[in-house]
Amino acid sequence: MAGRKRKTPKWVDGKPSFDDMPVHYQVEQAMLAERLLAGLEEGRLTLNEPRQHAAARTALRALLAAEHAEHERPVAEWVDAQLNAASRTKLLGALRQERFRASRGIRQVALKPSEFQQLQILRERAEQRRRAPLSAPDRAMLRELGAILPPHLTEVVSVPLYSHTVPAGQPAPADDDIEDLIDLNDYLMPRRDASFLVRVKGESMVDAGIRDGDLLVVDRSRPPVDGKIVVAALDGELTVKRLSTRHGRVQLLPANPAFAPIDIDEGCELMIWGVVRNVIHSL
């Protein structure tokens, strides 16, 4: 199976349980097959062997027509064997977001870009008013997307803050006058219960001081207004960009001229997870 070990479900009370398996093993297999066929025909999904699209569609239709045992997930196994890594990641991310929305009773509707923008902003503002610590579903979703969730720290990590600034030119005499003690937890992450970390991959935000390998402290308690740098799940993958809600449209803007802005319309799966509060990088 193309380098992937065959997955088998656990048995609970005499029935197969797929709860601990990837999301494409949990969904209804006929629906998954229909989705895959549409994605291949529209060119949104690609295979490990791109020249085998016709044969792949034939195989999927055969799986769709056949009867399978309760513990079998042949379409999910087909995904693991045939889809390339990028398409598989995109598919699983979209499935996870759909399950997440369904668990919260969020319905997906087709909207014009301006309507989509207004709904997104109103929803985010409404959530900000009642947003408390990250819920268990939120934390599970963020872990699946690759975020780093801080533990509920109780120990204060304090370091002295000296009253003198440090000149970048000529050296100045050291001073023993301590102005204050800073708790690094509170300084970097004042809302730990509503914050998480992500590690940056790529160079699209270098002009904003965000480099490849940096850690971002993301705060869900801050409203994602125009001009803020946000971390969002776009089509199932986390990305960091500057949010723009001007001129009647929503965009995610890079801070590097080598990258193009991302236009958000009704065809995009977008969820804004929070606003970047601090950037941590090593020298």
PDB file of C-alpha atoms in Angstrom:
ATOM      1  CA  MET A   1       0.000   0.000   0.000  1.00  0.00           C
ATOM      2  CA  ALA A   2       2.541   2.542  -1.182  1.00  0.00           C
ATOM      3  CA  GLY A   3       4.597   2.573   2.008  1.00  0.00           C
ATOM      4  CA  ARG A   4       1.679   2.915   4.435  1.00  0.00           C
ATOM      5  CA  LYS A   5       0.874   0.179   6.922  1.00  0.00           C
ATOM      6  CA  ARG A   6      -2.643  -1.193   6.629  1.00  0.00           C
ATOM      7  CA  LYS A   7      -4.856   0.212   9.374  1.00  0.00           C
ATOM      8  CA  THR A   8      -7.253  -1.981  11.323  1.00  0.00           C
ATOM      9  CA  PRO A   9      -9.997  -0.772  13.683  1.00  0.00           C
ATOM     10  CA  LYS A  10     -10.399  -1.657  17.322  1.00  0.00           C
ATOM     11  CA  TRP A  11     -13.353  -3.801  18.281  1.00  0.00           C
ATOM     12  CA  VAL A  12     -15.691  -2.481  20.982  1.00  0.00           C
ATOM     13  CA  ASP A  13     -18.654  -4.570  22.136  1.00  0.00           C
ATOM     14  CA  GLY A  14     -18.348  -6.732  19.064  1.00  0.00           C
ATOM     15  CA  LYS A  15     -18.337  -3.800  16.622  1.00  0.00           C
ATOM     16  CA  PRO A  16     -15.450  -2.060  14.836  1.00  0.00           C
ATOM     17  CA  SER A  17     -14.532   1.379  16.184  1.00  0.00           C
ATOM     18  CA  PHE A  18     -12.738   3.889  13.973  1.00  0.00           C
ATOM     19  CA  ASP A  19     -12.581   6.709  16.555  1.00  0.00           C
ATOM     20  CA  ASP A  20      -8.786   6.486  16.957  1.00  0.00           C
ATOM     21  CA  MET A  21      -8.118   6.321  13.206  1.00  0.00           C
ATOM     22  CA  PRO A  22      -7.614   9.152  10.680  1.00  0.00           C
ATOM     23  CA  VAL A  23     -10.748  11.076   9.769  1.00  0.00           C
ATOM     24  CA  HIS A  24     -11.144   9.519   6.299  1.00  0.00           C
ATOM     25  CA  TYR A  25     -11.614   6.123   7.974  1.00  0.00           C
ATOM     26  CA  GLN A  26     -14.415   7.565  10.115  1.00  0.00           C
ATOM     27  CA  VAL A  27     -16.568   9.100   7.373  1.00  0.00           C
ATOM     28  CA  GLU A  28     -19.103   7.244   5.236  1.00  0.00           C
ATOM     29  CA  GLN A  29     -17.138   5.529   2.479  1.00  0.00           C
ATOM     30  CA  ALA A  30     -19.617   6.060  -0.366  1.00  0.00           C
ATOM     31  CA  MET A  31     -19.601   9.808   0.314  1.00  0.00           C
ATOM     32  CA  LEU A  32     -15.805   9.761   0.373  1.00  0.00           C
ATOM     33  CA  ALA A  33     -15.675   7.938  -2.965  1.00  0.00           C
ATOM     34  CA  GLU A  34     -18.053  10.457  -4.575  1.00  0.00           C
ATOM     35  CA  ARG A  35     -15.920  13.295  -3.250  1.00  0.00           C
ATOM     36  CA  LEU A  36     -12.749  11.730  -4.603  1.00  0.00           C
ATOM     37  CA  LEU A  37     -14.297  11.181  -8.035  1.00  0.00           C
ATOM     38  CA  ALA A  38     -15.369  14.835  -8.185  1.00  0.00           C
ATOM     39  CA  GLY A  39     -11.933  16.013  -7.034  1.00  0.00           C
ATOM     40  CA  LEU A  40     -10.139  13.938  -9.667  1.00  0.00           C
ATOM     41  CA  GLU A  41     -12.479  15.001 -12.461  1.00  0.00           C
ATOM     42  CA  GLU A  42     -12.153  18.689 -11.525  1.00  0.00           C
ATOM     43  CA  GLY A  43      -8.372  18.477 -11.130  1.00  0.00           C
ATOM     44  CA  ARG A  44      -8.391  19.413  -7.432  1.00  0.00           C
ATOM     45  CA  LEU A  45      -6.759  16.139  -6.370  1.00  0.00           C
ATOM     46  CA  THR A  46      -3.672  14.492  -7.815  1.00  0.00           C
ATOM     47  CA  LEU A  47      -2.273  10.975  -7.619  1.00  0.00           C
ATOM     48  CA  ASN A  48       1.118   9.486  -6.911  1.00  0.00           C
ATOM     49  CA  GLU A  49       0.968   8.351 -10.560  1.00  0.00           C
ATOM     50  CA  PRO A  50      -0.608  11.302 -12.423  1.00  0.00           C
ATOM     51  CA  ARG A  51      -1.048   9.334 -15.642  1.00  0.00           C
ATOM     52  CA  GLN A  52      -3.355   6.826 -13.949  1.00  0.00           C
ATOM     53  CA  HIS A  53      -6.375   9.129 -13.472  1.00  0.00           C
ATOM     54  CA  ALA A  54      -8.655   7.104 -15.739  1.00  0.00           C
ATOM     55  CA  ALA A  55      -7.748   3.830 -14.044  1.00  0.00           C
ATOM     56  CA  ALA A  56      -8.109   5.471 -10.627  1.00  0.00           C
ATOM     57  CA  ARG A  57     -11.627   6.685 -11.397  1.00  0.00           C
ATOM     58  CA  THR A  58     -12.560   3.212 -12.636  1.00  0.00           C
ATOM     59  CA  ALA A  59     -11.222   1.656  -9.435  1.00  0.00           C
ATOM     60  CA  LEU A  60     -13.141   4.142  -7.278  1.00  0.00           C
ATOM     61  CA  ARG A  61     -16.387   3.438  -9.113  1.00  0.00           C
ATOM     62  CA  ALA A  62     -15.824  -0.279  -8.568  1.00  0.00           C
ATOM     63  CA  LEU A  63     -15.275   0.305  -4.838  1.00  0.00           C
ATOM     64  CA  LEU A  64     -18.421   2.445  -4.739  1.00  0.00           C
ATOM     65  CA  ALA A  65     -20.524  -0.306  -6.346  1.00  0.00           C
ATOM     66  CA  ALA A  66     -19.148  -3.208  -4.289  1.00  0.00           C
ATOM     67  CA  GLU A  67     -20.359  -4.363  -0.901  1.00  0.00           C
ATOM     68  CA  HIS A  68     -17.863  -4.395   1.949  1.00  0.00           C
ATOM     69  CA  ALA A  69     -17.706  -5.818   5.442  1.00  0.00           C
ATOM     70  CA  GLU A  70     -18.467  -3.552   8.391  1.00  0.00           C
ATOM     71  CA  HIS A  71     -14.824  -3.395   9.464  1.00  0.00           C
ATOM     72  CA  GLU A  72     -13.454  -2.603   5.977  1.00  0.00           C
ATOM     73  CA  ARG A  73     -12.587   0.891   4.754  1.00  0.00           C
ATOM     74  CA  PRO A  74     -11.439   0.296   1.142  1.00  0.00           C
ATOM     75  CA  VAL A  75     -11.903   3.889  -0.037  1.00  0.00           C
ATOM     76  CA  ALA A  76      -9.828   5.261   2.860  1.00  0.00           C
ATOM     77  CA  GLU A  77      -7.136   2.699   2.055  1.00  0.00           C
ATOM     78  CA  TRP A  78      -7.290   3.823  -1.583  1.00  0.00           C
ATOM     79  CA  VAL A  79      -6.648   7.402  -0.402  1.00  0.00           C
ATOM     80  CA  ASP A  80      -3.539   6.290   1.519  1.00  0.00           C
ATOM     81  CA  ALA A  81      -2.222   4.321  -1.433  1.00  0.00           C
ATOM     82  CA  GLN A  82      -3.071   6.547  -4.400  1.00  0.00           C
ATOM     83  CA  LEU A  83      -3.291  10.235  -3.445  1.00  0.00           C
ATOM     84  CA  ASN A  84      -0.082  12.223  -3.301  1.00  0.00           C
ATOM     85  CA  ALA A  85       0.913  13.759   0.024  1.00  0.00           C
ATOM     86  CA  ALA A  86      -0.346  17.291  -0.717  1.00  0.00           C
ATOM     87  CA  SER A  87      -3.772  16.124  -1.921  1.00  0.00           C
ATOM     88  CA  ARG A  88      -4.148  13.730   1.015  1.00  0.00           C
ATOM     89  CA  THR A  89      -3.311  16.506   3.500  1.00  0.00           C
ATOM     90  CA  LYS A  90      -5.779  18.873   1.847  1.00  0.00           C
ATOM     91  CA  LEU A  91      -8.543  16.236   1.782  1.00  0.00           C
ATOM     92  CA  LEU A  92      -8.087  15.226   5.423  1.00  0.00           C
ATOM     93  CA  GLY A  93      -7.937  18.856   6.519  1.00  0.00           C
ATOM     94  CA  ALA A  94     -11.218  19.636   4.766  1.00  0.00           C
ATOM     95  CA  LEU A  95     -12.865  16.550   6.297  1.00  0.00           C
ATOM     96  CA  ARG A  96     -11.687  17.544   9.784  1.00  0.00           C
ATOM     97  CA  GLN A  97     -13.043  21.068   9.382  1.00  0.00           C
ATOM     98  CA  GLU A  98     -16.392  19.748   8.179  1.00  0.00           C
ATOM     99  CA  ARG A  99     -16.663  17.453  11.195  1.00  0.00           C
ATOM    100  CA  PHE A 100     -15.638  20.325  13.464  1.00  0.00           C
ATOM    101  CA  ARG A 101     -18.324  22.610  12.000  1.00  0.00           C
ATOM    102  CA  ALA A 102     -20.916  19.843  12.227  1.00  0.00           C
ATOM    103  CA  SER A 103     -20.072  19.231  15.893  1.00  0.00           C
ATOM    104  CA  ARG A 104     -20.797  22.918  16.568  1.00  0.00           C
ATOM    105  CA  GLY A 105     -23.902  23.090  14.431  1.00  0.00           C
ATOM    106  CA  ILE A 106     -22.275  25.435  11.891  1.00  0.00           C
ATOM    107  CA  ARG A 107     -23.931  25.188   8.496  1.00  0.00           C
ATOM    108  CA  GLN A 108     -22.072  25.911   5.288  1.00  0.00           C
ATOM    109  CA  VAL A 109     -23.871  28.163   2.839  1.00  0.00           C
ATOM    110  CA  ALA A 110     -22.870  29.668  -0.489  1.00  0.00           C
ATOM    111  CA  LEU A 111     -22.223  33.390  -0.093  1.00  0.00           C
ATOM    112  CA  LYS A 112     -21.057  36.217  -2.253  1.00  0.00           C
ATOM    113  CA  PRO A 113     -17.594  37.492  -1.230  1.00  0.00           C
ATOM    114  CA  SER A 114     -19.021  40.592   0.491  1.00  0.00           C
ATOM    115  CA  GLU A 115     -21.571  38.511   2.397  1.00  0.00           C
ATOM    116  CA  PHE A 116     -18.898  35.981   3.312  1.00  0.00           C
ATOM    117  CA  GLN A 117     -16.701  38.788   4.640  1.00  0.00           C
ATOM    118  CA  GLN A 118     -19.470  40.253   6.774  1.00  0.00           C
ATOM    119  CA  LEU A 119     -20.489  36.870   8.169  1.00  0.00           C
ATOM    120  CA  GLN A 120     -16.891  35.973   8.991  1.00  0.00           C
ATOM    121  CA  ILE A 121     -16.250  39.252  10.807  1.00  0.00           C
ATOM    122  CA  LEU A 122     -19.542  39.181  12.715  1.00  0.00           C
ATOM    123  CA  ARG A 123     -18.984  35.571  13.738  1.00  0.00           C
ATOM    124  CA  GLU A 124     -15.454  36.291  14.945  1.00  0.00           C
ATOM    125  CA  ARG A 125     -16.565  39.382  16.901  1.00  0.00           C
ATOM    126  CA  ALA A 126     -19.408  37.454  18.508  1.00  0.00           C
ATOM    127  CA  GLU A 127     -17.027  34.690  19.502  1.00  0.00           C
ATOM    128  CA  GLN A 128     -14.542  37.187  20.941  1.00  0.00           C
ATOM    129  CA  ARG A 129     -17.174  38.492  23.376  1.00  0.00           C
ATOM    130  CA  ARG A 130     -17.721  35.064  24.866  1.00  0.00           C
ATOM    131  CA  ARG A 131     -14.368  33.433  24.111  1.00  0.00           C
ATOM    132  CA  ALA A 132     -12.970  31.686  27.155  1.00  0.00           C
ATOM    133  CA  PRO A 133     -10.098  29.233  27.419  1.00  0.00           C
ATOM    134  CA  LEU A 134      -9.554  26.934  24.468  1.00  0.00           C
ATOM    135  CA  SER A 135     -12.127  24.148  24.641  1.00  0.00           C
ATOM    136  CA  ALA A 136     -11.191  20.474  24.380  1.00  0.00           C
ATOM    137  CA  PRO A 137     -12.458  20.260  20.743  1.00  0.00           C
ATOM    138  CA  ASP A 138     -10.497  23.413  19.855  1.00  0.00           C
ATOM    139  CA  ARG A 139      -7.317  21.998  21.384  1.00  0.00           C
ATOM    140  CA  ALA A 140      -7.769  18.673  19.598  1.00  0.00           C
ATOM    141  CA  MET A 141      -8.372  20.449  16.284  1.00  0.00           C
ATOM    142  CA  LEU A 142      -5.288  22.647  16.695  1.00  0.00           C
ATOM    143  CA  ARG A 143      -3.107  19.648  17.534  1.00  0.00           C
ATOM    144  CA  GLU A 144      -4.274  17.921  14.362  1.00  0.00           C
ATOM    145  CA  LEU A 145      -3.363  21.054  12.391  1.00  0.00           C
ATOM    146  CA  GLY A 146       0.144  21.053  13.883  1.00  0.00           C
ATOM    147  CA  ALA A 147      -0.102  23.758  16.557  1.00  0.00           C
ATOM    148  CA  ILE A 148       1.820  23.565  19.833  1.00  0.00           C
ATOM    149  CA  LEU A 149      -0.387  23.978  22.895  1.00  0.00           C
ATOM    150  CA  PRO A 150       1.250  25.262  26.081  1.00  0.00           C
ATOM    151  CA  PRO A 151       0.613  23.413  29.352  1.00  0.00           C
ATOM    152  CA  HIS A 152      -1.317  25.139  32.104  1.00  0.00           C
ATOM    153  CA  LEU A 153       1.784  26.601  33.734  1.00  0.00           C
ATOM    154  CA  THR A 154       1.676  27.350  37.430  1.00  0.00           C
ATOM    155  CA  GLU A 155       5.350  28.074  38.119  1.00  0.00           C
ATOM    156  CA  VAL A 156       6.373  31.711  37.724  1.00  0.00           C
ATOM    157  CA  VAL A 157       9.477  32.118  35.559  1.00  0.00           C
ATOM    158  CA  SER A 158      10.836  35.563  36.435  1.00  0.00           C
ATOM    159  CA  VAL A 159      13.949  37.342  35.222  1.00  0.00           C
ATOM    160  CA  PRO A 160      15.225  40.778  36.252  1.00  0.00           C
ATOM    161  CA  LEU A 161      14.532  43.837  34.100  1.00  0.00           C
ATOM    162  CA  TYR A 162      17.315  46.398  34.537  1.00  0.00           C
ATOM    163  CA  SER A 163      16.452  50.067  34.574  1.00  0.00           C
ATOM    164  CA  HIS A 164      18.994  50.986  31.890  1.00  0.00           C
ATOM    165  CA  THR A 165      18.464  50.358  28.200  1.00  0.00           C
ATOM    166  CA  VAL A 166      21.172  48.585  26.208  1.00  0.00           C
ATOM    167  CA  PRO A 167      22.860  50.788  23.599  1.00  0.00           C
ATOM    168  CA  ALA A 168      23.508  49.176  20.229  1.00  0.00           C
ATOM    169  CA  GLY A 169      26.498  51.448  19.603  1.00  0.00           C
ATOM    170  CA  GLN A 170      29.206  52.081  22.167  1.00  0.00           C
ATOM    171  CA  PRO A 171      29.118  49.845  25.271  1.00  0.00           C
ATOM    172  CA  ALA A 172      27.965  51.383  28.534  1.00  0.00           C
ATOM    173  CA  PRO A 173      28.891  50.401  32.105  1.00  0.00           C
ATOM    174  CA  ALA A 174      26.782  47.644  33.629  1.00  0.00           C
ATOM    175  CA  ASP A 175      24.240  48.720  36.216  1.00  0.00           C
ATOM    176  CA  ASP A 176      22.909  46.664  39.098  1.00  0.00           C
ATOM    177  CA  ASP A 177      19.692  48.668  39.434  1.00  0.00           C
ATOM    178  CA  ILE A 178      16.774  46.301  38.848  1.00  0.00           C
ATOM    179  CA  GLU A 179      13.607  48.015  37.762  1.00  0.00           C
ATOM    180  CA  ASP A 180      11.248  45.032  37.926  1.00  0.00           C
ATOM    181  CA  LEU A 181      10.899  41.268  37.712  1.00  0.00           C
ATOM    182  CA  ILE A 182       9.230  39.972  34.572  1.00  0.00           C
ATOM    183  CA  ASP A 183       7.341  36.700  34.438  1.00  0.00           C
ATOM    184  CA  LEU A 184       8.147  35.413  30.943  1.00  0.00           C
ATOM    185  CA  ASN A 185       4.911  33.444  30.872  1.00  0.00           C
ATOM    186  CA  ASP A 186       2.822  36.578  31.371  1.00  0.00           C
ATOM    187  CA  TYR A 187       5.055  38.727  29.172  1.00  0.00           C
ATOM    188  CA  LEU A 188       4.944  36.456  26.119  1.00  0.00           C
ATOM    189  CA  MET A 189       1.559  34.853  26.673  1.00  0.00           C
ATOM    190  CA  PRO A 190      -0.689  36.953  28.961  1.00  0.00           C
ATOM    191  CA  ARG A 191      -3.731  34.844  27.998  1.00  0.00           C
ATOM    192  CA  ARG A 192      -2.243  31.351  28.271  1.00  0.00           C
ATOM    193  CA  ASP A 193      -5.657  29.739  28.517  1.00  0.00           C
ATOM    194  CA  ALA A 194      -6.609  31.195  25.122  1.00  0.00           C
ATOM    195  CA  SER A 195      -3.206  30.939  23.423  1.00  0.00           C
ATOM    196  CA  PHE A 196      -1.167  28.462  21.459  1.00  0.00           C
ATOM    197  CA  LEU A 197       2.132  28.295  19.563  1.00  0.00           C
ATOM    198  CA  VAL A 198       2.891  27.522  15.945  1.00  0.00           C
ATOM    199  CA  ARG A 199       6.244  27.136  14.249  1.00  0.00           C
ATOM    200  CA  VAL A 200       6.704  29.037  10.997  1.00  0.00           C
ATOM    201  CA  LYS A 201       7.644  27.227   7.829  1.00  0.00           C
ATOM    202  CA  GLY A 202       8.511  29.387   4.836  1.00  0.00           C
ATOM    203  CA  GLU A 203       9.526  32.941   3.981  1.00  0.00           C
ATOM    204  CA  SER A 204       6.197  34.585   3.111  1.00  0.00           C
ATOM    205  CA  MET A 205       6.218  36.924   6.167  1.00  0.00           C
ATOM    206  CA  VAL A 206       9.905  37.932   6.404  1.00  0.00           C
ATOM    207  CA  ASP A 207       9.192  41.634   5.862  1.00  0.00           C
ATOM    208  CA  ALA A 208       6.998  41.550   8.973  1.00  0.00           C
ATOM    209  CA  GLY A 209       9.899  40.133  11.017  1.00  0.00           C
ATOM    210  CA  ILE A 210       8.592  36.558  10.900  1.00  0.00           C
ATOM    211  CA  ARG A 211      11.213  34.105   9.675  1.00  0.00           C
ATOM    212  CA  ASP A 212      11.327  30.430   8.833  1.00  0.00           C
ATOM    213  CA  GLY A 213      11.579  28.415  12.062  1.00  0.00           C
ATOM    214  CA  ASP A 214      10.236  31.161  14.353  1.00  0.00           C
ATOM    215  CA  LEU A 215       7.685  30.383  17.050  1.00  0.00           C
ATOM    216  CA  LEU A 216       4.525  32.482  17.023  1.00  0.00           C
ATOM    217  CA  VAL A 217       2.467  33.146  20.133  1.00  0.00           C
ATOM    218  CA  VAL A 218      -1.137  33.222  18.924  1.00  0.00           C
ATOM    219  CA  ASP A 219      -3.883  34.783  21.071  1.00  0.00           C
ATOM    220  CA  ARG A 220      -7.509  33.864  20.396  1.00  0.00           C
ATOM    221  CA  SER A 221      -8.798  36.569  22.733  1.00  0.00           C
ATOM    222  CA  ARG A 222      -7.682  39.376  20.386  1.00  0.00           C
ATOM    223  CA  PRO A 223     -10.134  40.326  17.618  1.00  0.00           C
ATOM    224  CA  PRO A 224      -8.913  39.561  14.072  1.00  0.00           C
ATOM    225  CA  VAL A 225      -9.472  43.012  12.607  1.00  0.00           C
ATOM    226  CA  ASP A 226      -8.131  44.471   9.371  1.00  0.00           C
ATOM    227  CA  GLY A 227      -4.338  44.757   9.370  1.00  0.00           C
ATOM    228  CA  LYS A 228      -3.659  42.177  12.094  1.00  0.00           C
ATOM    229  CA  ILE A 229      -1.344  39.238  11.464  1.00  0.00           C
ATOM    230  CA  VAL A 230      -3.436  36.128  11.993  1.00  0.00           C
ATOM    231  CA  VAL A 231      -3.034  32.373  12.011  1.00  0.00           C
ATOM    232  CA  ALA A 232      -5.795  30.756   9.999  1.00  0.00           C
ATOM    233  CA  ALA A 233      -6.730  27.298   8.794  1.00  0.00           C
ATOM    234  CA  LEU A 234      -7.111  27.585   5.029  1.00  0.00           C
ATOM    235  CA  ASP A 235      -8.382  24.447   3.307  1.00  0.00           C
ATOM    236  CA  GLY A 236      -7.262  22.399   6.283  1.00  0.00           C
ATOM    237  CA  GLU A 237      -3.736  23.800   6.681  1.00  0.00           C
ATOM    238  CA  LEU A 238      -2.448  26.478   9.061  1.00  0.00           C
ATOM    239  CA  THR A 239      -1.023  29.631   7.517  1.00  0.00           C
ATOM    240  CA  VAL A 240       0.148  32.982   8.902  1.00  0.00           C
ATOM    241  CA  LYS A 241      -0.710  36.117   6.941  1.00  0.00           C
ATOM    242  CA  ARG A 242      -1.878  39.704   7.426  1.00  0.00           C
ATOM    243  CA  LEU A 243      -5.681  39.953   7.338  1.00  0.00           C
ATOM    244  CA  SER A 244      -7.206  42.487   4.947  1.00  0.00           C
ATOM    245  CA  THR A 245     -10.939  43.256   4.889  1.00  0.00           C
ATOM    246  CA  ARG A 246     -10.822  46.314   2.629  1.00  0.00           C
ATOM    247  CA  HIS A 247     -12.596  47.129  -0.617  1.00  0.00           C
ATOM    248  CA  GLY A 248     -15.409  44.668  -0.037  1.00  0.00           C
ATOM    249  CA  ARG A 249     -13.279  41.535   0.035  1.00  0.00           C
ATOM    250  CA  VAL A 250     -11.253  39.384   2.411  1.00  0.00           C
ATOM    251  CA  GLN A 251      -7.600  38.670   1.659  1.00  0.00           C
ATOM    252  CA  LEU A 252      -4.649  37.055   3.408  1.00  0.00           C
ATOM    253  CA  LEU A 253      -1.620  39.168   2.561  1.00  0.00           C
ATOM    254  CA  PRO A 254       2.002  37.974   2.634  1.00  0.00           C
ATOM    255  CA  ALA A 255       4.867  40.207   3.764  1.00  0.00           C
ATOM    256  CA  ASN A 256       7.185  39.211   0.959  1.00  0.00           C
ATOM    257  CA  PRO A 257       6.878  40.489  -2.638  1.00  0.00           C
ATOM    258  CA  ALA A 258       7.754  37.018  -3.930  1.00  0.00           C
ATOM    259  CA  PHE A 259       4.380  35.719  -2.715  1.00  0.00           C
ATOM    260  CA  ALA A 260       0.920  36.596  -4.012  1.00  0.00           C
ATOM    261  CA  PRO A 261      -2.070  37.644  -1.866  1.00  0.00           C
ATOM    262  CA  ILE A 262      -4.686  34.978  -1.204  1.00  0.00           C
ATOM    263  CA  ASP A 263      -8.248  35.969  -2.103  1.00  0.00           C
ATOM    264  CA  ILE A 264     -10.896  34.414   0.138  1.00  0.00           C
ATOM    265  CA  ASP A 265     -14.233  33.626  -1.477  1.00  0.00           C
ATOM    266  CA  GLU A 266     -17.130  31.275  -0.861  1.00  0.00           C
ATOM    267  CA  GLY A 267     -15.145  28.350  -2.240  1.00  0.00           C
ATOM    268  CA  CYS A 268     -12.468  28.578   0.468  1.00  0.00           C
ATOM    269  CA  GLU A 269     -12.460  26.704   3.766  1.00  0.00           C
ATOM    270  CA  LEU A 270     -11.239  29.465   6.129  1.00  0.00           C
ATOM    271  CA  MET A 271     -11.167  29.541   9.920  1.00  0.00           C
ATOM    272  CA  ILE A 272      -9.244  32.265  11.766  1.00  0.00           C
ATOM    273  CA  TRP A 273      -7.726  30.757  14.906  1.00  0.00           C
ATOM    274  CA  GLY A 274      -6.158  33.834  16.446  1.00  0.00           C
ATOM    275  CA  VAL A 275      -3.969  36.937  16.225  1.00  0.00           C
ATOM    276  CA  VAL A 276      -0.184  36.767  16.467  1.00  0.00           C
ATOM    277  CA  ARG A 277       0.891  38.455  19.699  1.00  0.00           C
ATOM    278  CA  ASN A 278       4.634  37.724  19.811  1.00  0.00           C
ATOM    279  CA  VAL A 279       7.359  36.245  17.626  1.00  0.00           C
ATOM    280  CA  ILE A 280      10.141  34.148  19.183  1.00  0.00           C
ATOM    281  CA  HIS A 281      13.275  33.454  17.183  1.00  0.00           C
ATOM    282  CA  SER A 282      16.808  32.430  17.985  1.00  0.00           C
ATOM    283  CA  LEU A 283      19.872  34.406  16.938  1.00  0.00           C
TER     284      LEU A 283
END
